[in-house]
Every structure is written in structure tokens, then in C-alpha cells.
Amino acid sequence: MFTTAFLDLPPLETAAGTITLPGSKSISNRVLLLAALSQGSTVVHDLLDSDDTRVMLEALRQLGCRIEQNHSTVTIEGLGGKPITAQAQLFMGNAGTAIRPLTAALAVMGGSYELRGVARMHERPIGDLVDALRQLGCQIDYLENPGYPPLRIGQPTLDVSQPIRVRGDVSSQFLTALLMALPLVAKQDITIEVVGELISRPYIEITLNLLARFGVVVQREGWQRFTIPAGSRIISPGEIHVEADASSASYFIALGAIAKRASSQNCIKILGVGADSIQGDIRFVEAAQMMGAQITSGPNWLEVTRGAWPLKAIDLDCNHIPDAAMTLAVMALYADGPCTMRNIASWRVKETDRIAAMACELRKLGATVEEGADFIRVLPLPNPADWKPASIHTYDDHRVAMCFSLAAFNPAGLPVRIEDPKCVAKTFPDYFEALFSLVQTSRQHIPVICIDGPTASGKGTLAAALAKRLGYHFLDSGAMYRITALAATGAGLPIDTSGETAIASLVQDLSITFTAGQILLDGVDVTEAIRSEANGMNASKVSALPQVRAALVDLQHSFHRLPGLVADGRDMGSAIFPQAPLKVFLTASAAERAQRRFKQLISKGISTTLDSLRADLEARDERDQTRSASPLKPAQDAVLLDNSDLSVEKSVDLVVGWWLGKQPF
């Protein structure tokens, strides 16, 4: 997951490949709560790992639920309708799928509980649910603003003899909460009556489907009256699988509809969700087809290719796909006329006011947008000149971040900045990694920052910190020869001219990763192994082999991939990446570098002298500057940085400032 302050998406061109989606948030949190309330043990497979599910799991643990977790498989021992812990303070983050059903379940079971969340959660309405629960005798108090969390829950005096009335026109989660909680106290038939039009009906269908899996069959009269039969009990099904998230599928369906095909592949294939899905957002497929996407499907897969282009304009009631409809608003930028998404009033009370947020960010891109209480109308941007570079504010809303990534396919070839990309952790922590695995673009669009300089100038430390700050890949070119020497020795190859061809061939298959201060070779940490004295001598021999040097240049070029690269070395800007838009050359003096190296060695208990270190560095500088192949020197367009008296953080700040000054945002 990208944890940077922002993530710059280069202009994207084509897309193809296969993606396996994470589990559905809506299903995951419903299943977790039902499993906790049930009688028996439940093994949950393919559970979504995200902020919202972690919030629910932690709350259930606090209530005394025994939970064993092994990656995406979770085993839950049900509480049998009665929490072990009768008093708790629960933090709900910004998870509506956690706080609303938990409020209802705790309110009917009784105890002493406080439920709080982040600031935005305290702005999301819960009053209609509280009003409904109070009708049947639940004790719930508002701790701050009436109608909103945080809440205090006490002991109820229940009376379920009369129908419970709940509004359905603000959020379907209120009805879901009641449906999941009331089987706990169904000594007689319990009736729920919906006041007004019920929005987001497909989410109620998910709830009813899962309740049936847990042994509760709710009787429904249209969408206005629901009856929980007397004697209903929540009973574990033993095992249950969470299907992939249909809302998350919308971004990849849209990707297939928007992007040109990659030359070697024909489509975007989505695994984990398909025609048999119980989620309402699977009907996003129909909306995408209306706009021209070509889609085929099986029980749990979809294949999408671009069909009509530009996309066809639509005017659509989106009440049945409220979350996925946000993706349509970005697809509208590529349409042949205005697109209107209607009946989306629920957007106003989601993670943010999504109608206002989408309108604001679409306008940044250059679009003309009309918004109303329950609709948004977007005019397309048919000409490259109509598009503007934009830094997208994401409002701590995962779906805003994900759907606006599709704007990087704009015909103007402009980058798109996504602020706070880590907000996708709510439902799809690895979204951007998944996106980059499917999309392609010309190398000229993928940025490279080169950090060159002499030995012990701090270039590796600066480059690694810079890459972390920007979310870019990191290349430590100085380690490449050492890694090659280690791999050649391990393969039993002679490190001389007789083994030159074989070593060059070996280089082509090396899998090297630089991450978090570690160097991995084929998944094994070789950080210390490559620094041994013997391996250093072999690295010098390897560097003298022309075929190996050529193979390593190709290997270094392979690190030039989305979303960008920071490369450190001696000739990154002058020889390896001469077209890099920013090249920095460090100019710390030999005296300063010797002082740094002296401190490092002394801290490790290695005896040395400043004079010897300085003499050695000056000798190495002389060799590097006068060698025939790629001598050490600044690229003509390099920015010189004397970091003698600068901390690493200050140096990073300077380089980031130079980089941002080159961006169009």
C-alpha cells in the first residue's frame, strides 16, 4: 500500500491482464457480525483485510469473541447472542458497516457500551436507527450532537409487540442493522416497516441472503415490510466464503472500457466476482455495457474489452449501484455527450459528501458539472485541450481515490495526482499496486530521478529516502555488481572471461528487490552477504566483463516502471537514464565524506583513521573520474547539491522541492 502524502500517476495508455479482487467489505463485515452473534464456530474464507474489517474484528474481540486469524481465513467462536464483556468502549473508525449493525446488536442485548469513531463518523447520521431502536425499548444516548455518534448504550426494556418503523431514504444500513440484530430477541414475530422509499435495495438483498445462510429466513412484503419469524436463531453455517467486492470490480470494468488493448493481450479479466454475485453493484456491468464496454461473464469472473469509443452517454437511475456509480462519473469524461447519474442522495452521507466531492474534483480536470440534491451531471472532455492537470483531493474516501485514477488515461497525456492514496486501505489496500500490474505506458511518461555522486557521498541514503517519500521504485546500482558476483558464485560459475557469457545470461534472470533497507535476491535477504570482503573482490572482477556490464545496463533499465524510479549510482544521469527529467549530483568534499565514513566504522567497532579514509576516497575519486567507461562526472543538466552540512531529511526536502517545481499541478 502506498503511504505517501500523494501519488502521481503518469499518463497511462493501455491495459490488459488478470486481477483477483479482494473480498467484499459489505459481505465481510456482515459475516463477521453474524458469526459473532451466532451459535457455533464459523470459518470465514477470503475475508477482506482492510481498515473497516479490522475495526469490526477488534470490536468483536473486545466483546469477548474468540477469533483466530490465518491470513484471509478467520475462525470465530460465536457468542450465542450474548457478549462476554458487558462493558466496553469501542472505536469504529469511519466504518458505517461496523458501527450501525453493532449499535443495533448491542442495544438489544444490553450492557454498558460507548461507540466512537473518527471526526467524519461523528458527522454521519445514525438518528433514524436510534429512533427505531428506542421504539422497542433500547437505551441509547447521544454523547455529543443529537442524531450522530458517539453513542452510549445501556440496558433495554424490550417490547417487540408493535411494528418497528425505520426510515429507508437516508441509508439502507439502518434497516440492515435491525434485520441482523432482531433475531436475537425474536420470541415472537417481529415486524419492521420502512417509512418512505428504501434506497440501496441491493444491499438489503445481501443482508437477507446472508441471514438465510445463518438460519434466519426473513419474510418480505415488497420493500416496505419485513418480518422476522418467532423463534429465529442465528446459527453458524460452519463455513462461509466471502465473494470478491463488486464495487471494487467497477474500477477494472471501467479500465477495460476506457483503455486501449495492450498489443499482446486482449482484455481485462476479473476473478472472484461474476454473474452469480449476490451484490447489487454487479449490475454496474449493465451500466458499463450501456456505455459501450464489451463484457462476458461466468459464475465468478468477468472479461472486459473496450467497445464503443468514445463511450456512449447515459442518463441512469443509480439507486441500485450507489457505490459503483461514482465510477460512472469519471467514465463520463470519456463519453460522447453529457452523462447524468440520478437517485444518488445517499452519496451525501457516505465517507464524505460524495456528490459535492465528485463535482469539485471533476471540475479540476476541466469538466463542466451540474449537481443537485440527488443527482450529478457531467459533460465530457472530448478534446485533449479541454483537460487540465489536477491534484485530486480524496476526502479520506477510498472510492474517490480509486475512481479518479482512471483520469490518467486522458488524451492530453497529463499526469494525475492522487492525494492521500492510503485512504484506499478502507476496502482495497493494494489497489494502486493492482492497477499498475495491469496498465502500460510509454517509458518516456514514467519519471526517473537520478542521484549520482562519489563514494560515501550519501547518495544511496538520499535516493532510498526520496523513493519512499514519492512512492517510487528504488535502484541501488552500486549493489548490482555485488549481487551479480554473489549469484555467479552460488551458481558455481568462474568469475573470469571463461564464465563471462554464462554470467551475462544469469543476470537476465535475476530477481532483485530493494525494499525497506533490505536487498532481496530471489526473495532471500542478501543485504549483508553482498558486502563481504570476498564478494567485493568478485564484484570488481565482474565489473571488468563487458558482456556482464551490458546485461546489467538492461537489468537497470528494467527498474524503470510505474509509477516512477529513483536511481542512485555514479552514472545514472549521464549514461543509464540520460533522459531523466531531474538529475542530482552530490558534491560533498572528500574530507566530509571521510568524516562520515569514520563515524560509521567506529560505531561498528572497526579501527581506522581519518587520514587513511580520506586518502582512500581521493584515490577512488581519481580512478572513477578517469576511467574510460562512464567516468564519474555530473550530467550536463544535473543539479549540484553540496550536502556536506545537510541532514538526510533536509536533502530530501530540497530534492522533492525541485521535483515538485517540475510538475504541472
XYZ file of C-alpha atoms in Angstrom:
665
model
C 0.000 0.000 0.000
C 1.228 3.497 -0.824
C 1.532 5.544 2.360
C 2.896 8.688 0.733
C 1.309 12.133 1.020
C 0.405 11.904 -2.647
C 0.853 9.572 -5.601
C 1.480 10.949 -9.062
C 0.026 8.772 -11.811
C 1.834 9.241 -15.139
C -0.247 9.368 -18.319
C -1.488 5.827 -18.957
C -2.117 4.305 -22.384
C -3.078 0.615 -22.453
C -4.261 -2.105 -20.094
C -4.613 -5.874 -20.095
C -4.198 -8.813 -17.772
C -5.881 -10.633 -14.904
C -6.789 -9.282 -11.480
C -8.082 -11.177 -8.446
C -10.187 -8.857 -6.325
C -10.202 -8.673 -2.525
C -13.288 -9.734 -0.593
C -16.389 -7.579 -0.377
C -16.457 -5.121 2.517
C -20.244 -5.294 2.721
C -20.236 -9.070 2.918
C -17.148 -9.300 5.154
C -18.461 -7.138 7.973
C -21.940 -8.656 7.836
C -20.476 -12.150 8.021
C -18.157 -11.214 10.883
C -21.003 -9.869 12.997
C -23.377 -12.717 12.198
C -20.650 -15.237 13.018
C -20.015 -13.479 16.334
C -23.718 -13.390 17.237
C -24.336 -16.979 16.187
C -24.350 -20.255 17.994
C -21.366 -22.329 16.930
C -17.998 -21.840 15.278
C -17.690 -20.266 11.831
C -14.731 -20.466 9.455
C -14.750 -17.421 7.171
C -12.717 -17.754 3.973
C -11.430 -14.933 1.725
C -12.179 -12.230 4.280
C -11.283 -8.722 3.188
C -8.279 -7.321 5.050
C -8.958 -3.595 5.331
C -9.423 -0.765 7.797
C -13.151 -1.451 8.150
C -12.838 -5.182 8.765
C -10.020 -4.602 11.271
C -12.306 -2.209 13.140
C -15.028 -4.856 13.295
C -12.642 -7.635 14.337
C -11.168 -5.522 17.134
C -14.631 -4.603 18.412
C -15.680 -8.264 18.450
C -12.537 -9.201 20.373
C -13.310 -6.504 22.930
C -16.767 -8.023 23.353
C -15.164 -11.359 24.263
C -15.364 -13.107 20.919
C -12.603 -15.683 20.368
C -11.068 -15.133 16.938
C -8.258 -16.988 15.189
C -6.890 -15.431 12.023
C -4.671 -17.012 9.368
C -4.267 -14.572 6.507
C -7.677 -14.302 4.805
C -9.213 -17.179 6.795
C -10.767 -16.342 10.146
C -12.343 -18.716 12.670
C -14.901 -17.141 15.010
C -16.450 -18.744 18.066
C -19.976 -17.374 18.279
C -21.218 -15.648 21.405
C -24.651 -17.235 21.154
C -26.380 -13.860 21.276
C -24.760 -12.642 24.498
C -21.442 -10.766 24.714
C -18.961 -11.981 27.320
C -17.858 -8.421 28.032
C -20.771 -6.319 29.269
C -18.871 -3.024 29.302
C -16.588 -1.606 26.603
C -15.523 1.481 24.699
C -15.434 0.637 21.009
C -13.633 2.626 18.308
C -15.410 2.357 14.962
C -13.101 4.434 12.745
C -15.147 5.554 9.741
C -16.792 2.169 9.207
C -20.521 2.547 8.682
C -20.811 -1.201 8.074
C -19.452 -1.721 11.587
C -20.983 0.962 13.795
C -24.581 0.689 12.592
C -25.185 -3.063 12.941
C -23.097 -3.195 16.126
C -25.194 -0.390 17.608
C -28.360 -2.377 16.949
C -26.951 -5.684 18.217
C -25.538 -4.194 21.425
C -28.688 -2.167 22.034
C -30.968 -5.230 22.012
C -28.519 -7.381 24.006
C -27.818 -4.656 26.560
C -24.785 -3.660 28.568
C -22.707 -0.537 29.024
C -21.013 0.481 25.800
C -19.677 3.599 24.114
C -19.178 3.712 20.339
C -16.955 6.373 18.823
C -15.198 6.986 15.524
C -13.127 9.449 13.567
C -14.360 13.020 13.107
C -16.178 12.187 9.861
C -18.023 9.308 11.539
C -19.396 11.819 14.049
C -20.881 13.688 11.069
C -22.613 10.651 9.559
C -26.262 10.308 10.626
C -27.430 7.472 12.838
C -30.533 9.109 14.295
C -33.047 7.116 12.265
C -31.582 3.868 13.552
C -31.540 5.135 17.133
C -35.169 6.258 16.813
C -36.160 2.798 15.589
C -34.294 1.060 18.411
C -35.828 3.335 21.033
C -39.281 2.301 19.791
C -38.677 -1.200 21.114
C -37.213 -0.049 24.419
C -33.475 0.242 23.782
C -31.488 2.676 25.930
C -29.272 4.829 23.686
C -27.893 8.299 24.452
C -26.054 10.754 22.250
C -22.765 11.873 23.787
C -22.349 14.933 21.566
C -24.691 16.004 18.743
C -28.208 14.508 18.631
C -28.622 12.207 15.666
C -24.924 11.399 15.343
C -22.246 9.302 17.039
C -20.687 8.976 19.552
C -23.266 6.913 21.416
C -23.755 5.359 24.845
C -25.768 2.137 25.032
C -27.385 0.790 28.210
C -29.799 -1.937 29.302
C -33.028 -2.228 27.257
C -36.586 -2.866 28.348
C -37.771 -4.589 25.216
C -41.254 -4.630 23.744
C -41.387 -6.042 20.205
C -45.158 -6.424 20.034
C -45.606 -3.451 17.704
C -44.106 -2.903 14.235
C -40.795 -1.045 14.297
C -40.719 1.876 11.895
C -37.477 2.999 10.281
C -36.722 5.475 7.521
C -35.334 3.952 4.363
C -34.434 7.071 2.371
C -31.153 8.009 4.114
C -29.191 4.770 4.390
C -30.102 1.126 3.886
C -27.631 0.284 6.670
C -30.267 1.238 9.266
C -32.597 -1.495 8.026
C -29.683 -3.925 7.695
C -28.746 -3.250 11.322
C -32.256 -4.070 12.538
C -32.528 -7.188 10.400
C -29.261 -8.545 11.794
C -29.948 -7.698 15.441
C -33.609 -8.545 15.970
C -33.327 -12.333 15.501
C -31.535 -12.234 18.877
C -34.830 -11.338 20.593
C -37.420 -12.925 18.266
C -39.537 -14.706 20.862
C -42.472 -13.649 18.697
C -42.792 -12.368 15.158
C -41.048 -9.001 14.821
C -42.128 -6.672 12.040
C -40.127 -3.813 10.562
C -41.914 -1.208 8.461
C -39.915 1.029 6.145
C -41.011 4.665 6.055
C -40.516 6.286 2.668
C -38.662 4.823 -0.292
C -35.978 2.292 0.521
C -32.724 3.261 -1.171
C -29.817 0.935 -1.983
C -32.082 -2.112 -2.065
C -29.356 -4.451 -3.349
C -27.542 -4.076 -0.022
C -30.692 -5.306 1.753
C -30.675 -8.290 -0.576
C -27.122 -9.045 0.578
C -28.287 -8.876 4.186
C -31.274 -11.180 3.587
C -29.126 -13.648 1.663
C -26.532 -13.845 4.448
C -29.170 -14.100 7.183
C -30.571 -17.103 5.354
C -27.084 -18.656 5.337
C -27.097 -18.233 9.122
C -30.517 -19.818 9.511
C -32.785 -16.751 9.603
C -35.321 -16.553 6.775
C -36.927 -13.102 6.780
C -40.364 -12.719 5.248
C -40.591 -9.718 2.932
C -43.639 -7.870 1.578
C -42.227 -5.743 -1.192
C -39.636 -3.351 0.195
C -41.839 -1.834 2.887
C -42.441 -4.625 5.393
C -40.081 -7.265 6.780
C -40.968 -9.922 9.359
C -38.522 -11.929 11.443
C -40.335 -15.129 12.406
C -40.778 -16.093 16.039
C -38.092 -18.464 17.259
C -35.490 -17.277 14.754
C -31.935 -18.026 15.819
C -28.625 -17.103 14.258
C -26.856 -20.423 13.715
C -23.393 -20.829 12.236
C -23.259 -22.401 8.755
C -19.874 -23.872 9.712
C -18.002 -22.387 6.774
C -18.684 -19.438 4.534
C -16.785 -17.825 1.654
C -16.702 -14.066 1.081
C -17.051 -13.281 -2.589
C -14.919 -10.558 -4.145
C -16.023 -6.948 -3.939
C -18.304 -5.963 -6.825
C -17.858 -2.258 -6.060
C -14.099 -2.659 -6.475
C -14.704 -4.533 -9.714
C -16.195 -1.339 -11.145
C -12.770 0.314 -11.464
C -11.400 -2.559 -13.500
C -14.556 -2.870 -15.593
C -14.167 0.839 -16.357
C -10.460 0.308 -17.035
C -11.316 -2.277 -19.663
C -13.903 0.055 -21.191
C -11.542 3.056 -21.341
C -8.058 1.734 -22.061
C -6.756 0.609 -25.412
C -5.753 -3.019 -25.545
C -2.143 -3.953 -24.921
C -0.591 -5.476 -28.030
C -0.043 -8.919 -26.510
C -3.334 -9.298 -24.626
C -6.962 -8.685 -25.411
C -8.866 -7.901 -22.234
C -9.084 -7.239 -18.531
C -10.077 -10.432 -16.721
C -11.530 -10.020 -13.232
C -11.584 -13.028 -10.903
C -13.641 -13.512 -7.764
C -16.945 -11.982 -8.811
C -19.278 -12.632 -11.717
C -22.789 -13.422 -12.841
C -23.608 -15.374 -9.650
C -22.767 -12.479 -7.322
C -25.214 -11.632 -4.527
C -24.019 -7.998 -4.583
C -26.102 -5.322 -6.201
C -23.070 -3.492 -7.564
C -22.528 -6.348 -10.012
C -25.169 -4.534 -12.055
C -22.505 -1.951 -12.797
C -21.799 -4.377 -15.632
C -25.090 -3.320 -17.239
C -24.227 0.363 -16.940
C -20.792 -0.201 -18.474
C -22.358 -2.145 -21.325
C -24.778 0.729 -21.916
C -21.731 2.966 -22.299
C -20.197 0.601 -24.846
C -18.000 -1.838 -22.904
C -17.874 -5.389 -24.191
C -18.269 -7.763 -21.248
C -18.578 -11.516 -20.935
C -19.009 -13.315 -17.621
C -19.031 -16.619 -15.819
C -20.145 -17.555 -12.294
C -17.181 -15.798 -10.666
C -15.308 -13.995 -13.435
C -15.670 -11.128 -15.892
C -13.821 -10.257 -19.094
C -13.897 -6.654 -20.314
C -12.663 -5.033 -23.510
C -13.128 -1.597 -24.994
C -16.046 -1.456 -27.426
C -17.702 1.797 -28.444
C -15.350 4.780 -28.432
C -15.924 7.391 -27.297
C -18.135 5.868 -24.639
C -21.851 6.374 -25.012
C -23.597 8.958 -22.847
C -26.115 7.678 -20.290
C -28.901 9.050 -18.116
C -29.319 6.461 -15.382
C -31.116 5.890 -12.080
C -28.216 4.615 -9.961
C -30.089 3.758 -6.774
C -29.250 0.096 -7.329
C -25.464 0.716 -7.627
C -24.787 3.646 -5.278
C -21.097 2.956 -4.632
C -20.152 1.813 -8.121
C -21.986 4.763 -9.684
C -19.089 7.012 -8.666
C -17.018 5.238 -11.301
C -19.574 6.223 -13.940
C -18.968 9.890 -13.124
C -15.319 9.543 -14.177
C -16.194 7.393 -17.204
C -18.455 10.270 -18.243
C -15.344 12.306 -19.071
C -14.758 9.931 -21.999
C -18.380 9.884 -23.274
C -19.888 11.315 -26.443
C -22.321 13.535 -24.543
C -23.487 14.577 -21.063
C -23.999 11.779 -18.526
C -26.445 12.021 -15.624
C -26.398 9.794 -12.532
C -29.713 10.094 -10.657
C -31.246 8.946 -7.362
C -27.922 9.072 -5.520
C -28.933 11.087 -2.449
C -27.127 8.519 -0.276
C -23.827 9.852 -1.634
C -24.319 12.861 0.642
C -23.985 10.795 3.839
C -21.165 8.432 2.891
C -17.479 8.741 3.864
C -17.777 12.296 2.575
C -20.451 14.259 0.700
C -19.680 12.371 -2.458
C -21.825 14.462 -4.789
C -20.016 17.637 -3.748
C -16.629 15.915 -3.747
C -17.023 14.375 -7.187
C -18.271 17.647 -8.662
C -15.340 19.589 -7.205
C -12.655 17.169 -8.397
C -14.180 16.660 -11.861
C -14.124 20.433 -12.340
C -10.412 20.443 -11.514
C -9.882 18.180 -14.527
C -11.716 20.713 -16.707
C -15.221 19.214 -16.747
C -18.459 21.141 -16.525
C -20.543 19.579 -13.753
C -24.067 20.186 -12.504
C -25.050 18.800 -9.112
C -28.353 18.552 -7.302
C -29.684 17.072 -4.109
C -29.714 13.578 -5.601
C -28.008 13.744 -8.988
C -24.823 14.715 -10.777
C -24.485 15.606 -14.469
C -21.069 15.524 -16.123
C -20.150 16.956 -19.513
C -17.340 15.096 -21.297
C -13.912 16.396 -22.286
C -13.689 15.261 -25.916
C -10.602 17.262 -26.905
C -7.126 16.968 -25.385
C -7.029 20.739 -24.937
C -10.078 20.533 -22.658
C -8.210 18.566 -19.988
C -6.300 20.143 -17.110
C -3.677 18.616 -14.834
C -5.235 18.082 -11.425
C -4.297 17.189 -7.893
C -7.276 15.189 -6.642
C -8.282 15.734 -3.030
C -9.634 12.405 -1.786
C -11.524 13.464 1.388
C -10.324 10.310 3.195
C -12.698 8.478 0.835
C -11.348 5.311 -0.732
C -13.738 5.389 -3.676
C -12.797 8.934 -4.665
C -9.137 7.880 -4.850
C -9.813 4.746 -6.861
C -12.243 6.097 -9.433
C -10.145 9.205 -10.214
C -7.155 7.020 -11.056
C -8.987 6.377 -14.332
C -8.476 10.018 -15.311
C -4.823 9.161 -16.025
C -5.984 7.775 -19.397
C -6.818 11.302 -20.554
C -6.000 12.011 -24.220
C -3.941 15.070 -23.277
C -1.256 12.846 -21.779
C -1.395 14.668 -18.451
C -0.435 13.160 -15.104
C -2.958 12.962 -12.278
C -2.039 13.406 -8.630
C -3.974 11.383 -6.039
C -3.669 12.939 -2.595
C -3.542 10.660 0.460
C -3.523 7.397 -1.551
C -3.511 5.313 1.639
C -7.227 6.079 2.089
C -7.865 3.051 -0.167
C -6.996 0.920 2.887
C -10.673 1.117 3.837
C -11.553 -1.562 1.271
C -8.658 -2.228 -1.141
C -5.228 -1.589 0.418
C -3.306 -2.769 -2.657
C -5.457 -1.012 -5.231
C -2.706 1.032 -6.862
C -0.342 -1.947 -6.972
C -3.133 -3.910 -8.684
C -3.710 -1.070 -11.137
C -0.011 -0.845 -12.026
C 0.069 -4.594 -12.662
C -2.470 -4.144 -15.479
C -1.630 -0.844 -17.139
C 1.121 0.152 -19.510
C 2.522 3.401 -20.832
C 5.497 4.642 -22.822
C 8.717 4.787 -20.827
C 9.010 8.458 -21.655
C 5.963 9.021 -19.420
C 7.429 7.192 -16.397
C 9.528 9.611 -14.350
C 13.094 8.910 -13.259
C 15.099 10.876 -10.716
C 18.832 10.212 -10.774
C 21.021 10.700 -7.705
C 24.704 10.431 -8.615
C 27.861 11.200 -6.708
C 31.207 9.899 -5.485
C 31.777 7.137 -2.960
C 30.415 7.820 0.557
C 28.546 10.945 -0.581
C 25.289 9.634 0.888
C 23.632 9.121 -2.489
C 22.165 5.736 -1.565
C 20.651 7.025 1.666
C 19.229 10.095 -0.066
C 17.840 8.109 -3.010
C 16.163 5.499 -0.783
C 14.535 8.182 1.365
C 13.417 10.097 -1.730
C 11.891 6.975 -3.277
C 9.996 6.286 -0.063
C 8.705 9.876 0.069
C 7.379 9.732 -3.521
C 6.243 6.100 -3.624
C 8.692 5.326 -6.440
C 10.827 2.260 -7.053
C 14.432 2.416 -5.827
C 17.526 1.243 -7.701
C 20.848 0.894 -5.893
C 23.054 0.477 -8.933
C 26.165 0.119 -6.812
C 24.801 -3.118 -5.372
C 24.138 -4.677 -8.767
C 27.687 -5.908 -9.358
C 27.921 -7.299 -5.843
C 24.596 -9.121 -6.314
C 25.784 -10.495 -9.646
C 29.021 -11.724 -8.096
C 27.107 -13.450 -5.283
C 24.697 -15.089 -7.743
C 27.541 -16.225 -10.017
C 29.439 -17.732 -7.082
C 26.285 -19.505 -5.922
C 25.782 -20.930 -9.402
C 29.355 -22.205 -9.490
C 30.368 -20.019 -12.418
C 34.003 -18.937 -12.902
C 34.314 -15.181 -12.490
C 36.606 -14.552 -15.418
C 36.368 -14.404 -19.192
C 35.602 -18.126 -19.394
C 32.384 -17.567 -17.434
C 31.505 -14.189 -18.941
C 28.738 -15.374 -21.276
C 27.148 -17.576 -18.634
C 27.192 -14.774 -16.030
C 25.656 -12.341 -18.533
C 22.902 -14.874 -19.171
C 22.431 -15.327 -15.414
C 21.945 -11.577 -14.967
C 18.904 -11.640 -17.246
C 17.048 -13.905 -14.802
C 17.993 -12.204 -11.533
C 15.024 -11.140 -9.406
C 16.237 -8.199 -7.313
C 14.178 -6.116 -4.897
C 15.279 -3.098 -2.890
C 12.883 -2.572 -0.009
C 12.946 -1.040 3.461
C 16.742 -1.076 3.719
C 16.967 -4.678 2.505
C 18.244 -6.190 -0.718
C 16.428 -9.345 -1.782
C 17.713 -11.779 -4.391
C 15.025 -14.249 -5.454
C 13.186 -13.347 -2.251
C 16.202 -14.006 0.013
C 17.776 -11.204 2.053
C 21.373 -10.783 0.802
C 21.995 -7.331 2.287
C 24.921 -8.467 4.412
C 26.151 -11.290 2.190
C 26.944 -8.991 -0.746
C 29.078 -6.758 1.487
C 31.617 -9.394 2.461
C 35.240 -8.705 1.503
C 35.420 -11.779 -0.725
C 32.251 -10.853 -2.574
C 33.538 -7.308 -3.013
C 36.647 -8.657 -4.751
C 34.478 -10.815 -7.014
C 32.312 -7.791 -7.805
C 35.406 -5.958 -9.070
C 36.176 -8.917 -11.351
C 32.570 -8.992 -12.613
C 32.655 -5.285 -13.458
C 35.547 -5.902 -15.835
C 33.492 -8.246 -18.067
C 31.922 -6.282 -20.988
C 29.050 -8.720 -21.617
C 28.098 -8.613 -17.949
C 28.232 -4.824 -17.878
C 25.888 -4.691 -20.904
C 23.499 -7.177 -19.281
C 23.452 -5.112 -16.098
C 22.547 -1.982 -18.046
C 19.484 -3.828 -19.356
C 18.676 -5.035 -15.843
C 18.900 -1.495 -14.504
C 16.542 -0.301 -17.234
C 14.022 -2.934 -16.071
C 13.574 -0.966 -12.829
C 12.097 1.872 -14.892
C 8.456 1.081 -14.240
C 5.274 2.586 -12.853
C 4.777 4.819 -11.015
C 8.400 6.051 -11.164
C 12.016 5.391 -10.230
C 14.746 6.924 -8.093
C 18.143 5.555 -9.173
C 21.439 6.091 -7.387
C 24.931 5.491 -8.679
C 27.823 7.150 -10.437
C 26.479 7.345 -13.986
C 22.697 7.115 -13.675
C 22.091 10.563 -15.139
C 24.994 10.631 -17.581
C 24.760 7.114 -19.056
C 21.914 4.896 -17.851
C 18.950 7.318 -17.786
C 20.121 10.348 -19.811
C 16.518 11.460 -20.436
C 15.641 11.668 -16.732
C 13.792 14.924 -16.010
C 15.709 15.501 -12.762
C 19.367 14.637 -12.170
C 21.096 15.461 -8.931
C 24.848 15.216 -8.380
C 26.160 15.255 -4.822
C 29.340 17.249 -4.249
C 30.275 16.655 -0.617
C 34.032 17.034 -0.160
C 36.376 14.106 0.400
C 37.101 15.458 3.870
C 33.414 15.476 4.800
C 32.863 12.038 3.303
C 35.837 10.671 5.206
C 34.399 12.073 8.425
C 31.058 10.332 7.774
C 32.740 7.027 6.953
C 34.947 7.327 10.031
C 31.915 7.704 12.305
C 30.201 4.738 10.668
C 33.201 2.437 11.060
C 33.960 3.485 14.634
C 30.300 2.856 15.586
C 30.750 -0.703 14.289
C 33.945 -1.214 16.287
C 36.208 -1.060 13.236
C 39.519 0.701 13.832
C 40.667 3.248 11.215
C 41.995 6.796 10.805
C 40.572 9.866 9.152
C 43.715 10.407 7.069
C 43.672 6.906 5.628
C 39.987 7.128 4.813
C 40.408 10.488 3.103
C 43.359 9.254 1.081
C 41.400 6.187 0.016
C 38.370 8.266 -1.060
C 40.523 10.709 -3.024
C 42.229 7.801 -4.784
C 38.868 6.237 -5.645
C 37.565 9.570 -6.914
C 40.604 9.842 -9.190
C 40.035 6.338 -10.568
C 36.306 6.888 -11.072
C 36.803 10.254 -12.777
C 39.424 8.991 -15.217
C 38.039 5.571 -16.142
C 37.263 5.111 -19.821
C 33.749 3.693 -19.372
C 31.213 6.054 -17.796
C 33.618 8.237 -15.831
C 32.300 9.874 -12.669
C 31.070 13.333 -13.604
C 27.842 15.309 -13.375
C 25.452 15.086 -16.312
C 25.371 18.367 -18.200
C 21.868 19.147 -16.933
C 22.411 17.868 -13.388
C 21.605 19.980 -10.337
C 24.611 20.103 -7.986
C 23.892 19.529 -4.319
C 26.562 20.057 -1.697
C 25.151 18.004 1.151
C 28.220 18.392 3.387
C 26.280 20.201 6.096
C 22.768 18.885 5.327
C 20.806 16.191 7.104
C 19.237 13.450 5.028
C 15.783 14.911 5.684
C 16.856 18.382 4.580
C 18.454 16.969 1.433
C 15.252 15.053 0.635
C 13.185 18.191 1.178
C 15.376 20.099 -1.283
C 15.174 17.440 -3.986
C 11.415 16.984 -3.507
C 11.048 20.747 -3.883
C 12.978 20.681 -7.153
C 10.855 17.758 -8.354
C 7.546 19.375 -7.462
C 8.658 22.514 -9.274
C 8.754 20.485 -12.487
C 5.188 19.164 -12.103
C 2.145 20.813 -13.720
C -0.107 20.764 -10.653
